[in-house]
XYZ file of C-alpha atoms in Angstrom:
377
model
C 0.040 -0.060 -0.154
C 1.429 3.712 -0.780
C 2.422 5.912 1.744
C 0.371 9.281 2.006
C 3.504 10.608 1.297
C 3.815 8.636 -2.196
C 0.070 9.619 -3.069
C 1.007 13.488 -2.624
C 4.163 12.748 -4.917
C 1.698 11.178 -7.691
C -0.561 14.002 -7.401
C 2.116 16.988 -8.118
C 2.319 17.409 -12.022
C 4.602 18.091 -14.505
C 2.750 21.358 -14.754
C 3.552 22.583 -11.181
C 7.034 21.514 -11.630
C 7.321 23.926 -14.421
C 5.531 26.738 -12.412
C 7.897 26.228 -9.586
C 11.038 26.531 -11.806
C 9.696 29.255 -13.932
C 9.535 27.489 -17.400
C 6.824 25.956 -19.938
C 5.967 22.630 -19.510
C 7.657 21.565 -22.445
C 11.325 22.869 -20.961
C 10.355 21.086 -17.499
C 9.889 17.762 -19.628
C 13.054 17.875 -21.436
C 15.091 18.546 -18.226
C 13.622 15.923 -16.386
C 14.228 13.499 -19.494
C 17.726 14.616 -19.667
C 17.264 16.237 -23.292
C 19.194 17.953 -25.185
C 17.912 21.718 -25.765
C 18.069 22.934 -22.394
C 20.742 25.365 -20.312
C 22.260 24.035 -17.482
C 20.995 26.550 -15.433
C 16.934 25.775 -16.333
C 17.940 22.461 -15.638
C 19.211 23.222 -12.388
C 15.668 24.885 -11.417
C 13.611 22.174 -12.921
C 15.404 19.288 -10.934
C 15.350 21.603 -7.671
C 12.006 22.457 -7.963
C 10.992 18.515 -8.428
C 12.991 17.538 -5.514
C 11.206 20.428 -3.408
C 7.875 19.521 -4.286
C 8.325 15.834 -3.997
C 7.356 15.367 -7.757
C 7.951 11.305 -8.742
C 7.784 10.528 -12.379
C 5.568 7.721 -13.266
C 7.151 4.569 -13.625
C 4.290 3.326 -15.786
C 1.891 5.105 -18.062
C -1.240 6.346 -17.779
C -3.401 4.189 -19.785
C -4.724 7.200 -21.331
C -4.232 9.247 -24.749
C -5.389 12.517 -25.812
C -7.648 13.079 -28.627
C -7.697 16.763 -29.995
C -10.333 17.952 -32.964
C -10.932 21.231 -34.759
C -14.684 20.936 -33.937
C -16.821 18.641 -32.484
C -19.871 19.814 -34.030
C -18.355 18.601 -37.022
C -19.640 15.251 -38.230
C -16.472 14.077 -39.640
C -14.445 14.580 -36.594
C -17.319 12.858 -34.361
C -16.924 9.696 -37.049
C -13.152 9.901 -36.416
C -13.162 10.066 -32.815
C -15.782 6.937 -32.815
C -12.854 5.011 -34.514
C -10.482 6.281 -32.038
C -12.548 5.270 -29.173
C -13.171 1.937 -30.239
C -9.662 1.088 -31.562
C -8.345 2.375 -27.980
C -10.585 0.317 -25.985
C -9.819 -2.793 -27.717
C -5.922 -1.878 -26.799
C -6.750 -1.367 -23.104
C -6.454 2.504 -23.547
C -8.712 5.549 -22.084
C -9.627 8.214 -24.394
C -9.363 12.223 -23.134
C -10.556 14.819 -25.578
C -10.177 18.071 -25.709
C -12.307 20.407 -27.833
C -10.234 22.483 -30.106
C -13.358 25.106 -30.901
C -12.242 25.808 -34.479
C -9.745 28.167 -32.773
C -5.879 27.853 -33.121
C -4.953 29.586 -30.398
C -7.601 27.580 -28.066
C -6.348 24.212 -29.827
C -2.646 25.111 -28.955
C -3.545 25.613 -25.254
C -5.380 22.391 -25.285
C -2.551 20.462 -26.626
C -0.416 21.667 -23.691
C -3.353 20.826 -21.207
C -2.849 17.105 -22.583
C 0.243 17.114 -22.124
C 0.276 18.474 -18.628
C -2.204 15.342 -17.677
C 0.316 13.464 -18.758
C -1.393 11.196 -21.604
C 0.627 8.538 -23.038
C 0.070 9.978 -26.641
C -1.707 12.491 -28.489
C -4.075 12.053 -31.568
C -4.473 15.800 -33.256
C -7.711 15.539 -35.376
C -6.683 18.762 -36.915
C -4.238 20.624 -38.955
C -4.816 23.520 -37.667
C -1.829 23.444 -35.205
C 1.421 24.892 -35.973
C 4.394 22.328 -37.034
C 6.285 24.138 -34.012
C 3.891 22.951 -31.527
C 3.481 19.540 -33.184
C 6.926 18.887 -33.261
C 7.644 20.296 -29.475
C 4.595 17.960 -28.359
C 6.036 14.708 -30.364
C 9.582 15.195 -28.541
C 7.577 14.384 -24.998
C 4.573 11.913 -26.253
C 3.818 10.226 -29.224
C 1.743 11.868 -31.548
C -0.459 11.293 -34.501
C -1.895 13.734 -36.997
C -4.896 12.803 -38.732
C -5.160 15.134 -41.641
C -3.168 16.778 -44.279
C -0.296 19.119 -43.164
C 1.622 21.115 -45.594
C 4.644 19.548 -45.019
C 5.326 16.312 -42.897
C 6.066 17.199 -39.261
C 9.365 15.704 -37.685
C 8.873 13.093 -34.970
C 4.812 12.418 -35.523
C 2.901 10.317 -37.515
C 0.215 10.850 -39.735
C -3.005 9.593 -41.268
C -3.753 10.899 -44.664
C -6.755 10.506 -47.066
C -6.126 10.610 -50.786
C -7.888 13.494 -51.389
C -6.747 14.326 -54.987
C -7.952 10.708 -56.122
C -11.329 11.188 -54.402
C -11.954 14.371 -56.318
C -11.233 12.226 -59.513
C -13.849 9.973 -58.657
C -16.480 12.583 -58.489
C -15.617 14.462 -61.599
C -15.641 10.794 -63.782
C -18.748 10.102 -61.916
C -20.574 13.270 -63.338
C -19.216 13.138 -66.705
C -20.263 9.791 -66.924
C -23.711 11.062 -65.950
C -23.658 13.170 -69.262
C -22.554 16.536 -67.121
C -20.226 18.678 -69.079
C -20.302 22.252 -67.672
C -18.737 21.361 -64.300
C -18.270 23.628 -60.630
C -16.106 23.029 -57.676
C -17.257 24.842 -54.166
C -14.716 25.147 -51.744
C -14.095 27.024 -48.497
C -10.946 26.618 -47.452
C -7.008 26.832 -48.843
C -5.795 24.491 -46.304
C -3.634 21.536 -47.536
C -6.778 19.023 -47.732
C -9.287 20.891 -49.406
C -6.365 22.071 -52.029
C -5.364 18.878 -52.815
C -9.434 18.050 -53.694
C -9.056 21.273 -55.723
C -6.169 20.131 -57.717
C -7.765 16.852 -58.205
C -11.238 18.602 -59.840
C -9.033 20.292 -61.992
C -6.414 17.651 -63.419
C -9.656 15.081 -63.991
C -11.453 17.942 -65.782
C -8.463 18.665 -67.711
C -7.787 14.803 -68.606
C -10.969 14.508 -69.879
C -10.795 17.488 -72.131
C -12.831 19.526 -69.929
C -10.704 22.001 -68.475
C -12.392 25.062 -70.080
C -15.845 24.715 -68.663
C -14.578 23.634 -65.310
C -14.901 26.321 -62.454
C -13.924 26.777 -58.873
C -15.840 28.816 -56.677
C -14.037 30.368 -53.560
C -12.402 29.498 -51.511
C -12.713 33.145 -49.681
C -16.197 32.860 -48.179
C -17.775 35.934 -49.878
C -16.891 35.034 -53.176
C -17.989 31.451 -52.837
C -21.535 32.868 -51.623
C -21.536 35.099 -54.382
C -20.485 32.319 -56.874
C -23.005 29.767 -55.899
C -25.803 32.551 -56.343
C -24.541 33.371 -59.972
C -24.182 29.990 -60.791
C -28.378 29.273 -59.298
C -29.326 32.452 -61.646
C -27.657 31.181 -64.722
C -29.513 27.654 -64.430
C -32.589 29.540 -63.963
C -32.220 31.588 -67.044
C -31.372 28.393 -68.777
C -27.845 29.913 -70.040
C -26.034 27.088 -72.167
C -22.622 27.643 -70.182
C -24.309 27.436 -66.610
C -22.752 24.571 -64.716
C -24.912 21.481 -64.363
C -22.907 19.843 -61.690
C -21.334 20.669 -58.609
C -18.628 18.751 -56.726
C -18.075 20.451 -53.193
C -15.061 19.794 -50.692
C -16.665 18.934 -48.378
C -20.973 17.797 -47.015
C -21.451 20.829 -45.357
C -20.650 22.973 -48.337
C -22.566 20.180 -50.480
C -25.612 20.728 -48.032
C -25.253 24.910 -48.436
C -25.467 24.379 -52.127
C -28.577 21.885 -51.954
C -30.492 24.316 -49.363
C -29.602 27.213 -51.712
C -31.231 25.646 -54.892
C -34.291 24.588 -53.126
C -34.704 28.372 -52.057
C -34.432 29.165 -55.807
C -37.024 26.084 -56.899
C -33.781 24.375 -58.584
C -34.600 20.955 -58.626
C -32.000 18.150 -57.497
C -30.722 16.210 -59.167
C -33.272 17.210 -62.500
C -31.737 20.282 -62.917
C -28.313 20.359 -60.714
C -26.394 17.148 -59.543
C -24.381 18.041 -56.469
C -21.423 15.808 -54.717
C -20.076 16.274 -51.255
C -17.139 15.104 -49.653
C -16.536 13.044 -46.670
C -19.945 10.875 -46.691
C -20.524 12.221 -43.086
C -24.021 11.612 -41.384
C -25.215 14.940 -42.531
C -25.263 13.242 -46.338
C -28.638 11.176 -44.891
C -30.473 14.315 -43.252
C -31.174 16.277 -46.509
C -33.333 15.469 -49.297
C -32.607 14.373 -51.692
C -29.805 12.309 -49.849
C -26.200 13.665 -50.656
C -23.892 11.403 -53.291
C -20.371 12.205 -51.187
C -16.781 11.065 -51.479
C -16.437 8.669 -48.479
C -13.383 8.976 -46.863
C -13.438 6.394 -44.251
C -13.188 8.202 -41.197
C -13.921 5.315 -38.427
C -11.021 3.484 -40.114
C -9.002 6.495 -39.957
C -9.336 7.022 -36.418
C -8.483 3.381 -35.749
C -5.331 3.166 -37.702
C -4.376 6.503 -35.539
C -5.108 4.368 -32.595
C -2.707 1.441 -33.694
C 0.041 3.879 -34.915
C -0.148 5.464 -31.516
C 0.074 2.312 -29.758
C 2.871 1.150 -32.025
C 4.844 4.650 -30.834
C 4.229 3.784 -26.982
C 5.592 0.392 -27.667
C 8.739 2.052 -28.818
C 8.586 2.416 -32.673
C 10.930 5.427 -33.120
C 10.722 6.078 -36.997
C 7.770 8.248 -38.364
C 4.879 6.898 -40.231
C 2.260 7.350 -42.635
C -0.908 5.613 -43.637
C -2.931 6.647 -46.777
C -6.661 5.621 -46.856
C -8.456 5.482 -50.561
C -11.749 7.020 -50.790
C -14.743 5.562 -52.529
C -17.654 7.423 -53.838
C -20.901 6.827 -52.327
C -24.001 7.054 -54.765
C -27.244 8.515 -53.754
C -29.954 10.837 -55.002
C -28.374 13.866 -55.553
C -26.955 13.232 -58.741
C -28.303 12.335 -61.989
C -28.413 12.377 -65.837
C -26.582 15.571 -67.260
C -27.354 17.054 -70.604
C -25.454 15.166 -72.678
C -27.278 12.207 -71.809
C -30.737 13.944 -71.938
C -30.123 14.751 -76.039
C -31.621 12.362 -78.608
C -29.894 11.904 -81.771
C -32.041 11.106 -84.695
C -31.085 7.634 -86.021
C -29.054 7.601 -89.537
C -30.198 6.244 -92.764
C -27.101 4.673 -93.450
C -24.269 3.283 -91.465
C -21.835 5.575 -90.238
C -18.107 5.100 -89.314
C -17.621 4.381 -85.817
C -16.859 7.530 -83.773
C -13.516 8.189 -82.165
C -13.463 7.098 -78.653
C -14.240 9.627 -75.981
C -11.831 10.028 -73.062
C -11.072 7.102 -70.942
C -13.309 7.705 -67.342
C -11.182 4.694 -65.685
C -9.120 5.680 -63.099
C -5.726 7.327 -63.890
C -2.586 7.544 -61.946
C -2.202 10.184 -59.176
C 0.523 11.390 -57.391
C 0.397 10.233 -53.702
C 0.753 12.459 -51.020
C 3.938 14.036 -50.060
C 6.752 11.104 -49.750
C 7.839 9.991 -46.483
C 11.054 8.203 -45.453
C 8.669 5.182 -43.774
C 5.675 4.306 -45.240
C 3.332 2.711 -42.774
C 1.530 -0.565 -43.743
C -1.761 0.041 -42.900
C -4.436 1.905 -45.350
C -3.327 1.109 -48.703
C-alpha cells in the first residue's frame, strides 16, 4: 500500500514543477528527461523544483491517450473520434477529448493541457496546429496527426486521405452521367481541400473539360456570390451554366442544396451535387447526398494503432494513406449530354472516335515519407 507521501508525490504534476521553476512544461519535460536543448541553469532550476515539490515521474504510463479535434460539431470529427475510441478500448487505453473550438490559439492551449495531464500519446484530429507545436509535443509523447499538413512534421505520424483521387472519382462520375459544365465549391485553402481542388481541375483537364470547369471560392464571400451566380444562370437556362457541383465537403454541398431549393431548382433533375466525407449529414437532407467517402472511423482506428506502436517503442515516423470511395445516393443524375436524343442515321456511319477514358488514372500520392506505414493502402 502506498504511503500518504507517495500519493501526494503522484498528485504533483509536470505543470506544477514547470510553474515552480518558471519555465514552460515543454522545457521542464526536456530537463527531467535529460534531453538536449536545455541550458544547465534551467535544468538545475527544474530538478531543484522537482525535489522540493516531491515530484515523482510515473514508472508506468497513465493508460490514457489525448484526442484533440478542431470541431466537435463537425460530423467528420465525431466519426473519426468514434473510430479512435473503439480501437483504443480494444487496446486497453482510455481516451481524453479536448475540444479545439475552431480556434488555433485555443487548440494550442488544449494541446498543452493534454501534455500536462501526462497522457501516453496524442491524436490530433486537426491541421490547425502549427508544425512547431506538433514537433515540440512529439518530443514529449507520441503524436499522430489525422489530416494533411502542408509538410510532414518531424517526430510525428500521419493518417491521410487520398484527396486528389477522391476528387477525380467525383469528376468521373459526373462526366459519366452526361455533365460537361462542372463547378467545384470550396471554402478553405488548407492542404486537404487544396488537394481536392487540384484533383478536380486535373481530372477535368484529363477529360478535355478544363475550359468548362470552374472553381467557386475559397473566400467565403466569393463562394457565396459564386453559388448565387451559378443558380441564377441555371434559372435563366444559360448554355454555359454548370449543371453539376462537386463540393469540398458535405457541409458545403448541403449549403448548395439548400440554396438550390430556395431558388426552386430541382436536384438532381436540373443540378447534380456531390459532397466529400459521406458524413452523417449526407443522410439528413433531401435528396440524400452523393458523397466521396473517406473512411473516417477506419482513419481513427489506424491512428490509435499507430499511436500504440509508438508507445511500444517504434521510433521512425510513419504515414498511412487511405483510399476514398464514391457513395452514390440521390443527389446526382443524368446531365444534358445524356438527355440529348440523336435521330437515327438512314445508313451506317463510321464509328466515332473514342471518348476520353473514364477509368482511374494514376494520381500522385501525398508527400513522400521515409517510412510508409503498412496500414491503409
